[in-house]
């Protein structure tokens, strides 16, 4: 079983810097770097790609916080205090839909953004694992974390590990010349989020919004594969 370590906090004058905040900031910077890297590799407009990444990050953050406020009656102005994963997905989906209808090379830009997604996801969930803000059900598993109140799953840690595996898969596919990262990111995200629902605390069951959003992500990913006439085992045409 995994030991429990309190989240690291640094004090700078009157301000507190939490490990989660550092992980989130690092995630955005790494995501931006990877989008720029894919833009160069695929001959995309880097200024446009940068703007799209910024729009996606802002939309996901605002939508995630708005849904959190609706579900938990939190403070609308304190964006840093609470995010809903389903809300983030909805915000990102809105931007992705706009890109699809407004840009002629929409698939290429969406693939560049999707390539960076698992790396952003992994780093954000690393912050969640350090903050221990997603405790799950009690367990005797080797992946259980020894919380002060007992050993249980840390869902942030589990998502971090699964996202790390997805990062390795994306790197291997990129090295092989694969370009259809959008569909893979959507399917993997929806499937992982749905698969972890049974491990949540009994009083933290999935809401209908969660179920609908992540089921829709899986189905939309399959639809994207169909629209582009590609599968994981397809030829160069699908790439």
CSV table of C-alpha atoms in Angstrom, one decimal:
chain,number,residue,atom,x,y,z
A,1,UNK,CA,0.0,0.0,0.0
A,2,UNK,CA,1.1,3.6,-0.7
A,3,UNK,CA,2.0,5.9,2.2
A,4,UNK,CA,0.0,9.1,2.7
A,5,UNK,CA,1.9,12.3,2.5
A,6,UNK,CA,0.2,15.7,3.2
A,7,UNK,CA,0.2,18.2,0.3
A,8,UNK,CA,3.3,20.4,0.2
A,9,UNK,CA,2.6,24.1,0.9
A,10,UNK,CA,5.0,27.0,0.7
A,11,UNK,CA,4.4,30.3,2.3
A,12,UNK,CA,5.5,33.5,0.5
A,13,UNK,CA,4.6,36.4,2.7
A,14,UNK,CA,0.8,36.3,3.0
A,15,UNK,CA,0.4,33.9,0.1
A,16,UNK,CA,0.3,30.2,0.1
A,17,UNK,CA,1.6,28.1,-2.8
A,18,UNK,CA,0.2,24.6,-3.0
A,19,UNK,CA,1.7,21.6,-4.8
A,20,UNK,CA,-1.5,21.3,-6.8
A,21,UNK,CA,-1.2,24.9,-8.1
A,22,UNK,CA,2.4,24.2,-9.3
A,23,UNK,CA,1.3,21.0,-11.0
A,24,UNK,CA,-1.6,22.9,-12.7
A,25,UNK,CA,0.7,25.7,-13.9
A,26,UNK,CA,3.2,23.2,-15.2
A,27,UNK,CA,0.5,21.3,-17.0
A,28,UNK,CA,-0.6,24.4,-18.9
A,29,UNK,CA,3.0,25.2,-19.9
A,30,UNK,CA,3.8,21.6,-21.0
A,31,UNK,CA,0.5,21.5,-22.9
A,32,UNK,CA,1.3,24.8,-24.8
A,33,UNK,CA,4.8,23.5,-25.6
A,34,UNK,CA,3.5,20.2,-27.0
A,35,UNK,CA,0.8,22.0,-29.1
A,36,UNK,CA,3.5,24.2,-30.6
A,37,UNK,CA,5.7,21.1,-31.2
A,38,UNK,CA,2.9,19.4,-33.1
A,39,UNK,CA,2.1,22.5,-35.0
A,40,UNK,CA,5.7,22.7,-36.3
A,41,UNK,CA,5.7,19.0,-37.1
A,42,UNK,CA,2.4,19.3,-39.1
A,43,UNK,CA,3.1,22.7,-40.7
A,44,UNK,CA,0.3,24.5,-38.9
A,45,UNK,CA,0.0,28.2,-38.2
A,46,UNK,CA,1.7,28.4,-34.7
A,47,UNK,CA,0.0,31.7,-33.7
A,48,UNK,CA,-3.4,30.2,-34.5
A,49,UNK,CA,-2.5,27.0,-32.7
A,50,UNK,CA,-1.4,29.0,-29.6
A,51,UNK,CA,-4.7,31.0,-29.6
A,52,UNK,CA,-6.7,27.8,-29.9
A,53,UNK,CA,-4.8,26.3,-27.0
A,54,UNK,CA,-5.5,29.4,-24.9
A,55,UNK,CA,-9.2,29.4,-25.8
A,56,UNK,CA,-9.5,25.7,-25.0
A,57,UNK,CA,-7.8,26.1,-21.6
A,58,UNK,CA,-10.0,29.1,-20.7
A,59,UNK,CA,-13.2,27.5,-21.8
A,60,UNK,CA,-12.5,24.3,-20.0
A,61,UNK,CA,-11.6,26.1,-16.8
A,62,UNK,CA,-14.6,28.4,-16.8
A,63,UNK,CA,-17.1,25.7,-17.8
A,64,UNK,CA,-15.6,23.3,-15.2
A,65,UNK,CA,-16.0,25.9,-12.4
A,66,UNK,CA,-19.5,26.9,-13.5
A,67,UNK,CA,-20.8,23.3,-13.4
A,68,UNK,CA,-19.0,22.9,-10.0
A,69,UNK,CA,-20.8,26.0,-8.7
A,70,UNK,CA,-24.2,24.7,-10.0
A,71,UNK,CA,-23.7,21.3,-8.4
A,72,UNK,CA,-22.1,22.4,-5.1
A,73,UNK,CA,-23.3,26.0,-4.6
A,74,UNK,CA,-19.8,27.3,-4.5
A,75,UNK,CA,-18.5,30.8,-5.2
A,76,UNK,CA,-18.8,31.8,-8.8
A,77,UNK,CA,-15.8,34.2,-8.7
A,78,UNK,CA,-13.4,31.8,-7.0
A,79,UNK,CA,-12.5,29.9,-10.1
A,80,UNK,CA,-9.6,28.2,-8.3
A,81,UNK,CA,-11.9,26.6,-5.7
A,82,UNK,CA,-13.5,23.7,-7.5
A,83,UNK,CA,-13.7,22.2,-10.9
A,84,UNK,CA,-16.1,19.7,-12.4
A,85,UNK,CA,-14.4,17.2,-14.9
A,86,UNK,CA,-17.7,17.0,-16.8
A,87,UNK,CA,-17.8,20.8,-17.0
A,88,UNK,CA,-14.2,20.9,-18.3
A,89,UNK,CA,-15.1,18.3,-21.0
A,90,UNK,CA,-18.2,20.4,-22.0
A,91,UNK,CA,-16.1,23.6,-22.3
A,92,UNK,CA,-13.4,21.9,-24.3
A,93,UNK,CA,-16.1,20.3,-26.5
A,94,UNK,CA,-17.7,23.7,-27.3
A,95,UNK,CA,-14.3,25.0,-28.5
A,96,UNK,CA,-13.6,21.9,-30.5
A,97,UNK,CA,-17.0,22.2,-32.2
A,98,UNK,CA,-16.3,25.8,-33.0
A,99,UNK,CA,-12.9,24.8,-34.5
A,100,UNK,CA,-14.6,22.1,-36.6
A,101,UNK,CA,-17.0,24.5,-38.2
A,102,UNK,CA,-14.8,27.6,-38.5
A,103,UNK,CA,-11.4,26.3,-39.7
A,104,UNK,CA,-10.8,24.5,-43.0
A,105,UNK,CA,-7.9,22.4,-41.5
A,106,UNK,CA,-9.9,21.6,-38.4
A,107,UNK,CA,-8.8,18.0,-38.0
A,108,UNK,CA,-5.1,19.0,-38.0
A,109,UNK,CA,-5.6,21.6,-35.3
A,110,UNK,CA,-7.8,19.4,-33.2
A,111,UNK,CA,-5.2,16.6,-33.4
A,112,UNK,CA,-2.5,18.9,-32.2
A,113,UNK,CA,-4.6,20.0,-29.2
A,114,UNK,CA,-5.6,16.4,-28.5
A,115,UNK,CA,-2.0,15.2,-28.6
A,116,UNK,CA,-1.2,17.5,-25.7
A,117,UNK,CA,-4.2,16.5,-23.7
A,118,UNK,CA,-3.0,13.4,-21.9
A,119,UNK,CA,0.1,15.2,-20.7
A,120,UNK,CA,-1.9,18.1,-19.3
A,121,UNK,CA,-4.3,15.5,-17.7
A,122,UNK,CA,-1.4,13.6,-16.2
A,123,UNK,CA,0.2,16.6,-14.6
A,124,UNK,CA,-3.1,18.0,-13.2
A,125,UNK,CA,-4.0,14.6,-11.7
A,126,UNK,CA,-0.5,14.5,-10.2
A,127,UNK,CA,-1.5,17.7,-8.4
A,128,UNK,CA,-4.7,16.0,-7.3
A,129,UNK,CA,-2.8,13.0,-6.0
A,130,UNK,CA,-0.6,15.3,-3.9
A,131,UNK,CA,-3.6,17.2,-2.7
A,132,UNK,CA,-5.6,13.9,-2.0
A,133,UNK,CA,-8.8,15.8,-3.0
A,134,UNK,CA,-10.4,12.7,-4.7
A,135,UNK,CA,-10.6,10.0,-2.1
A,136,UNK,CA,-12.3,6.8,-3.2
A,137,UNK,CA,-13.7,3.7,-1.6
A,138,UNK,CA,-11.9,1.7,1.1
A,139,UNK,CA,-9.6,-1.0,-0.3
A,140,UNK,CA,-6.9,-3.6,0.5
A,141,UNK,CA,-5.4,-3.2,-2.9
A,142,UNK,CA,-1.7,-2.5,-3.4
A,143,UNK,CA,-2.8,0.8,-5.1
A,144,UNK,CA,-4.6,1.9,-1.9
A,145,UNK,CA,-3.3,5.0,-0.1
A,146,UNK,CA,-3.1,4.9,3.7
A,147,UNK,CA,-5.3,8.0,4.4
A,148,UNK,CA,-5.5,9.1,8.1
A,149,UNK,CA,-9.1,7.6,8.3
A,150,UNK,CA,-8.1,4.3,6.6
A,151,UNK,CA,-6.7,2.8,3.4
A,152,UNK,CA,-8.7,3.8,0.3
A,153,UNK,CA,-8.3,4.5,-3.4
A,154,UNK,CA,-6.9,7.9,-4.3
A,155,UNK,CA,-8.7,8.5,-7.6
A,156,UNK,CA,-6.4,11.4,-8.5
A,157,UNK,CA,-3.5,8.9,-8.2
A,158,UNK,CA,-5.3,6.3,-10.4
A,159,UNK,CA,-6.1,8.8,-13.1
A,160,UNK,CA,-2.5,10.1,-13.0
A,161,UNK,CA,-1.2,6.5,-13.6
A,162,UNK,CA,-3.7,5.8,-16.4
A,163,UNK,CA,-2.9,9.2,-18.0
A,164,UNK,CA,0.8,8.4,-17.9
A,165,UNK,CA,0.2,5.2,-19.8
A,166,UNK,CA,-1.8,7.2,-22.3
A,167,UNK,CA,1.1,9.6,-22.7
A,168,UNK,CA,3.4,6.8,-23.5
A,169,UNK,CA,1.0,5.4,-26.1
A,170,UNK,CA,0.6,8.9,-27.7
A,171,UNK,CA,4.4,9.3,-27.9
A,172,UNK,CA,4.8,5.9,-29.5
A,173,UNK,CA,2.1,6.7,-32.1
A,174,UNK,CA,3.6,10.1,-32.8
A,175,UNK,CA,7.0,8.4,-33.4
A,176,UNK,CA,5.3,6.0,-35.8
A,177,UNK,CA,3.7,8.9,-37.8
A,178,UNK,CA,0.1,8.6,-36.4
A,179,UNK,CA,-1.9,11.8,-36.5
A,180,UNK,CA,-5.4,11.0,-35.4
A,181,UNK,CA,-5.1,11.8,-31.8
A,182,UNK,CA,-8.5,13.5,-31.3
A,183,UNK,CA,-10.6,10.3,-31.5
A,184,UNK,CA,-8.1,8.4,-29.2
A,185,UNK,CA,-8.1,11.2,-26.6
A,186,UNK,CA,-11.9,11.3,-26.5
A,187,UNK,CA,-12.4,7.6,-26.3
A,188,UNK,CA,-9.7,7.1,-23.6
A,189,UNK,CA,-11.0,10.0,-21.5
A,190,UNK,CA,-14.6,8.9,-21.5
A,191,UNK,CA,-13.7,5.2,-20.9
A,192,UNK,CA,-11.3,6.0,-18.0
A,193,UNK,CA,-13.7,8.4,-16.3
A,194,UNK,CA,-16.5,5.9,-16.5
A,195,UNK,CA,-14.4,3.0,-15.4
A,196,UNK,CA,-13.4,4.8,-12.2
A,197,UNK,CA,-16.9,5.7,-11.2
A,198,UNK,CA,-17.5,2.5,-9.2
A,199,UNK,CA,-14.4,3.4,-7.1
A,200,UNK,CA,-15.8,6.7,-5.8
A,201,UNK,CA,-17.0,7.2,-2.3
A,202,UNK,CA,-20.6,5.9,-1.7
A,203,UNK,CA,-21.9,9.5,-1.2
A,204,UNK,CA,-20.0,10.7,-4.3
A,205,UNK,CA,-21.8,8.8,-7.0
A,206,UNK,CA,-21.8,10.0,-10.6
A,207,UNK,CA,-24.4,12.6,-11.5
A,208,UNK,CA,-26.4,12.2,-14.7
A,209,UNK,CA,-24.2,15.0,-16.2
A,210,UNK,CA,-21.1,12.9,-15.6
A,211,UNK,CA,-22.6,9.8,-17.1
A,212,UNK,CA,-23.9,11.6,-20.2
A,213,UNK,CA,-20.8,13.7,-20.8
A,214,UNK,CA,-18.3,10.8,-20.6
A,215,UNK,CA,-20.5,8.4,-22.4
A,216,UNK,CA,-20.9,11.0,-25.1
A,217,UNK,CA,-17.1,11.4,-25.3
A,218,UNK,CA,-16.6,7.7,-26.1
A,219,UNK,CA,-19.4,7.8,-28.7
A,220,UNK,CA,-18.1,11.0,-30.2
A,221,UNK,CA,-14.6,9.6,-30.5
A,222,UNK,CA,-15.9,6.6,-32.4
A,223,UNK,CA,-17.9,8.9,-34.6
A,224,UNK,CA,-14.7,10.9,-35.4
A,225,UNK,CA,-13.0,7.7,-36.4
A,226,UNK,CA,-15.9,6.9,-38.7
A,227,UNK,CA,-16.0,10.4,-40.2
A,228,UNK,CA,-12.3,10.3,-40.9
A,229,UNK,CA,-12.5,6.7,-42.2
A,230,UNK,CA,-9.7,5.5,-39.9
A,231,UNK,CA,-9.1,2.9,-37.3
A,232,UNK,CA,-6.1,2.0,-35.1
A,233,UNK,CA,-5.1,-0.6,-37.6
A,234,UNK,CA,-5.7,1.3,-40.7
A,235,UNK,CA,-3.3,2.4,-43.4
A,236,UNK,CA,-1.4,5.6,-44.0
A,237,UNK,CA,-4.6,7.0,-45.5
A,238,UNK,CA,-6.2,7.2,-42.1
A,239,UNK,CA,-3.2,9.0,-40.6
